[in-house]
PDB file of C-alpha atoms in Angstrom:
ATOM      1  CA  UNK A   1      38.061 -36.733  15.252  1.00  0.00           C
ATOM      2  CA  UNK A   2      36.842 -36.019  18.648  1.00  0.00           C
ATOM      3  CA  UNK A   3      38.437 -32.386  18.054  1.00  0.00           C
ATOM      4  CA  UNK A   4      36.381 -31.699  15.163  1.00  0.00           C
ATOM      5  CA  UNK A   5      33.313 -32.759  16.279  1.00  0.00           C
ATOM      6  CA  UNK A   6      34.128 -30.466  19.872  1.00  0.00           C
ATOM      7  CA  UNK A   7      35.188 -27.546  17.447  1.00  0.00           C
ATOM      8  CA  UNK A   8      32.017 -28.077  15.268  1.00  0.00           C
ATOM      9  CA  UNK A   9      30.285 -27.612  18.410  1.00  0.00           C
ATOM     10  CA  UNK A  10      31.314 -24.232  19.088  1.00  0.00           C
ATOM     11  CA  UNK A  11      31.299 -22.792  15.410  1.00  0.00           C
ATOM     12  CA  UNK A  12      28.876 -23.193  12.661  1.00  0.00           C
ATOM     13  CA  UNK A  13      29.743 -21.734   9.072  1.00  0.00           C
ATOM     14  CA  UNK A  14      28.217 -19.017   7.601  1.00  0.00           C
ATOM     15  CA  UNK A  15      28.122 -18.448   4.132  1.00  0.00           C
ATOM     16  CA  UNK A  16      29.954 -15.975   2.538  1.00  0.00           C
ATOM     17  CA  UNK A  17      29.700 -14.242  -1.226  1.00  0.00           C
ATOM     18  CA  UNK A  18      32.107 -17.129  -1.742  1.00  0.00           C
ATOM     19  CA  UNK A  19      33.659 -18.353   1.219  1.00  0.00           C
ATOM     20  CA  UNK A  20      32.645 -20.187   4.309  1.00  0.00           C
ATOM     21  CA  UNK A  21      33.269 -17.903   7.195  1.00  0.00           C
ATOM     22  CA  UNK A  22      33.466 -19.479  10.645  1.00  0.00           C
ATOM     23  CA  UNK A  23      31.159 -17.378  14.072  1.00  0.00           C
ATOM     24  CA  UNK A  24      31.449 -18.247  17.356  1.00  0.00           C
ATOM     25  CA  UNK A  25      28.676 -19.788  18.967  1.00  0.00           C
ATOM     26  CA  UNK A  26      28.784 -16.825  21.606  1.00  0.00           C
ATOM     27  CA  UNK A  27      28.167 -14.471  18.992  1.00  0.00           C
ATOM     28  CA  UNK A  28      25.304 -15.993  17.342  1.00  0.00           C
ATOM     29  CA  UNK A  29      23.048 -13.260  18.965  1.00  0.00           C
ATOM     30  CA  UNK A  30      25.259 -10.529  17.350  1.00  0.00           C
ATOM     31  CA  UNK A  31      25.208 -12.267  13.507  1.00  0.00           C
ATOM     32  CA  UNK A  32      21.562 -12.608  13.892  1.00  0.00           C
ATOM     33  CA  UNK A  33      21.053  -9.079  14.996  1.00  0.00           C
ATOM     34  CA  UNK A  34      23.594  -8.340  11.719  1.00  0.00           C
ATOM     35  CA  UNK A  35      21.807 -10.309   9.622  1.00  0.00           C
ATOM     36  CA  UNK A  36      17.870  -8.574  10.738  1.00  0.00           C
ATOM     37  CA  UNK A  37      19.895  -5.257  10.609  1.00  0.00           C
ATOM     38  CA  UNK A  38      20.889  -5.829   7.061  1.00  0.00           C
ATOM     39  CA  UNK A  39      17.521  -7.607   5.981  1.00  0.00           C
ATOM     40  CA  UNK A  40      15.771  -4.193   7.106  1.00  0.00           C
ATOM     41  CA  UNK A  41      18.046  -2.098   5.281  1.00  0.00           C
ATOM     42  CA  UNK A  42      17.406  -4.244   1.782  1.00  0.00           C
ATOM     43  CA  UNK A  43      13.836  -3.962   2.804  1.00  0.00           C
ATOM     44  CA  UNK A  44      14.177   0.051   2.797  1.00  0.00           C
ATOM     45  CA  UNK A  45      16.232   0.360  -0.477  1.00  0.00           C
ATOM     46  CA  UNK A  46      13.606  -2.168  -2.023  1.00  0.00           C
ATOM     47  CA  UNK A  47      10.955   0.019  -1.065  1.00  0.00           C
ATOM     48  CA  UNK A  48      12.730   3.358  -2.386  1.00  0.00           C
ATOM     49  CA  UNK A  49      13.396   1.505  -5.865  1.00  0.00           C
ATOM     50  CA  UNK A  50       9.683   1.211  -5.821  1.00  0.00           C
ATOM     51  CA  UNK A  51       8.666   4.629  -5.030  1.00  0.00           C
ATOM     52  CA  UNK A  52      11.655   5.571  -8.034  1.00  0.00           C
ATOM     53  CA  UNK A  53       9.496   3.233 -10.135  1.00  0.00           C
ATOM     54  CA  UNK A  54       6.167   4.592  -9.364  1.00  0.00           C
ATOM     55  CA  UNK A  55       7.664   8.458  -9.927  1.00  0.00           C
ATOM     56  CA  UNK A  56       9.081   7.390 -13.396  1.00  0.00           C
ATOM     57  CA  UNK A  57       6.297   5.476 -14.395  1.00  0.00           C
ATOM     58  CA  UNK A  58       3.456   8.076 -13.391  1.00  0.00           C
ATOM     59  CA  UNK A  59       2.004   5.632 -10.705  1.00  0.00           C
ATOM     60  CA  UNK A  60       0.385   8.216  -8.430  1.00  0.00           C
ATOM     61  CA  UNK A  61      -1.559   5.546  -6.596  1.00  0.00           C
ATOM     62  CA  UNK A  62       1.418   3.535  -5.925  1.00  0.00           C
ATOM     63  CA  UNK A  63       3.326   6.701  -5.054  1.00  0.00           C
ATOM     64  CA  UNK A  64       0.761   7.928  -2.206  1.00  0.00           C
ATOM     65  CA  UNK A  65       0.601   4.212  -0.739  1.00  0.00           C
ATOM     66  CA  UNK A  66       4.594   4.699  -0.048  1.00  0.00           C
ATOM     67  CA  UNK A  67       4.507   8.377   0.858  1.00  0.00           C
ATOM     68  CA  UNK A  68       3.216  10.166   3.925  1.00  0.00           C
ATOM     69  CA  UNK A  69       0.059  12.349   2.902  1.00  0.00           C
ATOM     70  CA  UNK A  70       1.844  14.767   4.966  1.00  0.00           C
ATOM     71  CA  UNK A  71       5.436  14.980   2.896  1.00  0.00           C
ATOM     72  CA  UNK A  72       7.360  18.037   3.275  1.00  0.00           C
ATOM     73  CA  UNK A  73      10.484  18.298   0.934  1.00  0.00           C
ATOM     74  CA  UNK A  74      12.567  21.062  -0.461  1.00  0.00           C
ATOM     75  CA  UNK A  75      12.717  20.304  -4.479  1.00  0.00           C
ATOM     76  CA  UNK A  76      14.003  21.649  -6.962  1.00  0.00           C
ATOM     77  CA  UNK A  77      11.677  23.961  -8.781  1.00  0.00           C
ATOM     78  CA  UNK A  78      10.535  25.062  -5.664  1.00  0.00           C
ATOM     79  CA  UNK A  79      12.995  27.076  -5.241  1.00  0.00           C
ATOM     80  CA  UNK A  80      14.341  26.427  -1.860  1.00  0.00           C
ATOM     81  CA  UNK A  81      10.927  26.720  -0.456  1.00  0.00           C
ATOM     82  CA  UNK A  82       9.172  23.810   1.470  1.00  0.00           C
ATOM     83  CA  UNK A  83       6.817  21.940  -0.062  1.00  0.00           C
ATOM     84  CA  UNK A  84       3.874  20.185   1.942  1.00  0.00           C
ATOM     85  CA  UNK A  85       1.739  17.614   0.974  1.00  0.00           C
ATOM     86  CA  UNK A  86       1.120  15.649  -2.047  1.00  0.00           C
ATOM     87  CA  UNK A  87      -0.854  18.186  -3.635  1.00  0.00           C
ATOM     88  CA  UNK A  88       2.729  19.716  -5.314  1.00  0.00           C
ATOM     89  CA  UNK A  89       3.230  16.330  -6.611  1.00  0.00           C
ATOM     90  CA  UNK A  90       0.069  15.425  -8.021  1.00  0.00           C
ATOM     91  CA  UNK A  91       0.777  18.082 -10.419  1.00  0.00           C
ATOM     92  CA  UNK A  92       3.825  17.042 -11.442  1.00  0.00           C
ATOM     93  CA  UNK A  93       2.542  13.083 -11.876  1.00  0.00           C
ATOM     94  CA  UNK A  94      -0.549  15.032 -14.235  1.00  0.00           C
ATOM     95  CA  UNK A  95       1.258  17.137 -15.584  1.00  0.00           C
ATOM     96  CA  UNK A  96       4.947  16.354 -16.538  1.00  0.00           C
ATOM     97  CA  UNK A  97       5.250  12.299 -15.759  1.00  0.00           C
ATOM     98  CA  UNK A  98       2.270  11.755 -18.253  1.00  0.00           C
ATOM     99  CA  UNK A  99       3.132  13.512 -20.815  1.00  0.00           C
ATOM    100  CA  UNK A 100       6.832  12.409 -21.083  1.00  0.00           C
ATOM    101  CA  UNK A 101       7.121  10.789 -24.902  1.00  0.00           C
ATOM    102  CA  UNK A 102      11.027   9.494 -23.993  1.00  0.00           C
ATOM    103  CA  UNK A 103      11.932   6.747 -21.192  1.00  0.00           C
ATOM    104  CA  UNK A 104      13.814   6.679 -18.604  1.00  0.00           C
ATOM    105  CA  UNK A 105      16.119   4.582 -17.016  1.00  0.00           C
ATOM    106  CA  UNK A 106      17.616   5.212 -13.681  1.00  0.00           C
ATOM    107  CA  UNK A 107      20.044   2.963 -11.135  1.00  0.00           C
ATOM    108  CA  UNK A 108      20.512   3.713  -7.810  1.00  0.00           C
ATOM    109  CA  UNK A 109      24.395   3.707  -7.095  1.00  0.00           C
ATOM    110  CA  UNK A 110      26.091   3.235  -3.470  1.00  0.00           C
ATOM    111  CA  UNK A 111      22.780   3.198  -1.774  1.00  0.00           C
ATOM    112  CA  UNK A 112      23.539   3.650   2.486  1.00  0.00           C
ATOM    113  CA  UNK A 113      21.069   3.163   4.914  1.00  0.00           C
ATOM    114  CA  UNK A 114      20.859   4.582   8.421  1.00  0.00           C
ATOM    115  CA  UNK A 115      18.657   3.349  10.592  1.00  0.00           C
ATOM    116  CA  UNK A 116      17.375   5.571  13.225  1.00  0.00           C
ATOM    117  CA  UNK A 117      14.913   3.492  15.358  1.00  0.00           C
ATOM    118  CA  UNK A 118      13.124   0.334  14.854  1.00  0.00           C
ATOM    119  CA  UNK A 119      10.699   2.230  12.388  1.00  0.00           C
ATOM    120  CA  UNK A 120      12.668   5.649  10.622  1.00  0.00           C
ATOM    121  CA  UNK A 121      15.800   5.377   8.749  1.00  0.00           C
ATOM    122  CA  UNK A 122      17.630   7.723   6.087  1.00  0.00           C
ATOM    123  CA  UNK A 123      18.778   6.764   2.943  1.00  0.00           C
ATOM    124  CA  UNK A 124      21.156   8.379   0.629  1.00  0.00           C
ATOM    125  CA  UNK A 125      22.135   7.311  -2.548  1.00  0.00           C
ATOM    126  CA  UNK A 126      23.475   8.631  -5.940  1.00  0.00           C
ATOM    127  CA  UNK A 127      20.471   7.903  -8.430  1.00  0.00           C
ATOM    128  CA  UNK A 128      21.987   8.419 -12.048  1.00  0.00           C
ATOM    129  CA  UNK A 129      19.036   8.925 -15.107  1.00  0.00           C
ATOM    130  CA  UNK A 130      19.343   8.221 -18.467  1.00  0.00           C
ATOM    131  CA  UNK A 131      17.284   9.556 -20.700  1.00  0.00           C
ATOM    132  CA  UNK A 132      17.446  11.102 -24.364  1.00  0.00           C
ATOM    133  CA  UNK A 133      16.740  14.210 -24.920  1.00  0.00           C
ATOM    134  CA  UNK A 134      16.396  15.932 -28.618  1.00  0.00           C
TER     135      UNK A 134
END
């Protein structure tokens, strides 16, 4: 008994998708690091199936609220030419998103996040659309 209680003293479970997973108490400060590390990163793919959402839906407001006024991006009807701003896009939301008659649905597959400080990070991901097209 005394061993258990010693040994509970040291470790404390964690829980697991469906295990219990035992961590050393020394390495508490590296699980919780872990844990913030991987909080942030749901945090970022959260906020990028947002932004999807807003695009799709033809949310402009929401849109600008998650995107720097400043933007620069290469897309693709611009021809491999830098785009600046959220003028470019505006048009598009006015233009294209509004006047879409069929819906769309999109998942974002094997979503990885990098982070690159405590406030940038890049995410890639494999978005596949559905949509039906006459």
């Amino acid at each position: 008994m005394s061993y258990l209680k010693r040994e509970s003293s040291k470790r404390r479970s964690m829980r697991g998708s469906n295990e219990e997973l035992m961590v050393p108490k020394n390495e508490r400060g590296a699980e919780a690091v872990a844990v913030a590390v991987k909080a942030r990163e749901q945090q970022i793919i959260d906020l990028n199936h947002k932004l999807i959402t807003s695009a799709t839906a033809g949310d402009f407001e929401t849109y600008c609220k998650l995107v720097d006024p400043q933007v620069t991006s290469f897309e693709p009807v611009s021809r491999g030419n830098l785009v600046e701003g959220l003028q470019f896009h505006k048009f598009y939301f006015d233009n294209v998103l509004s006047k879409r008659a069929t819906p769309i649905n999109w998942t974002i597959l094997s979503p990885r996040v990098h982070m690159l400080g405590d406030d940038a990070a890049c995410i890639c991901y494999v978005r596949l659309q559905q949509f039906i097209n006459r």
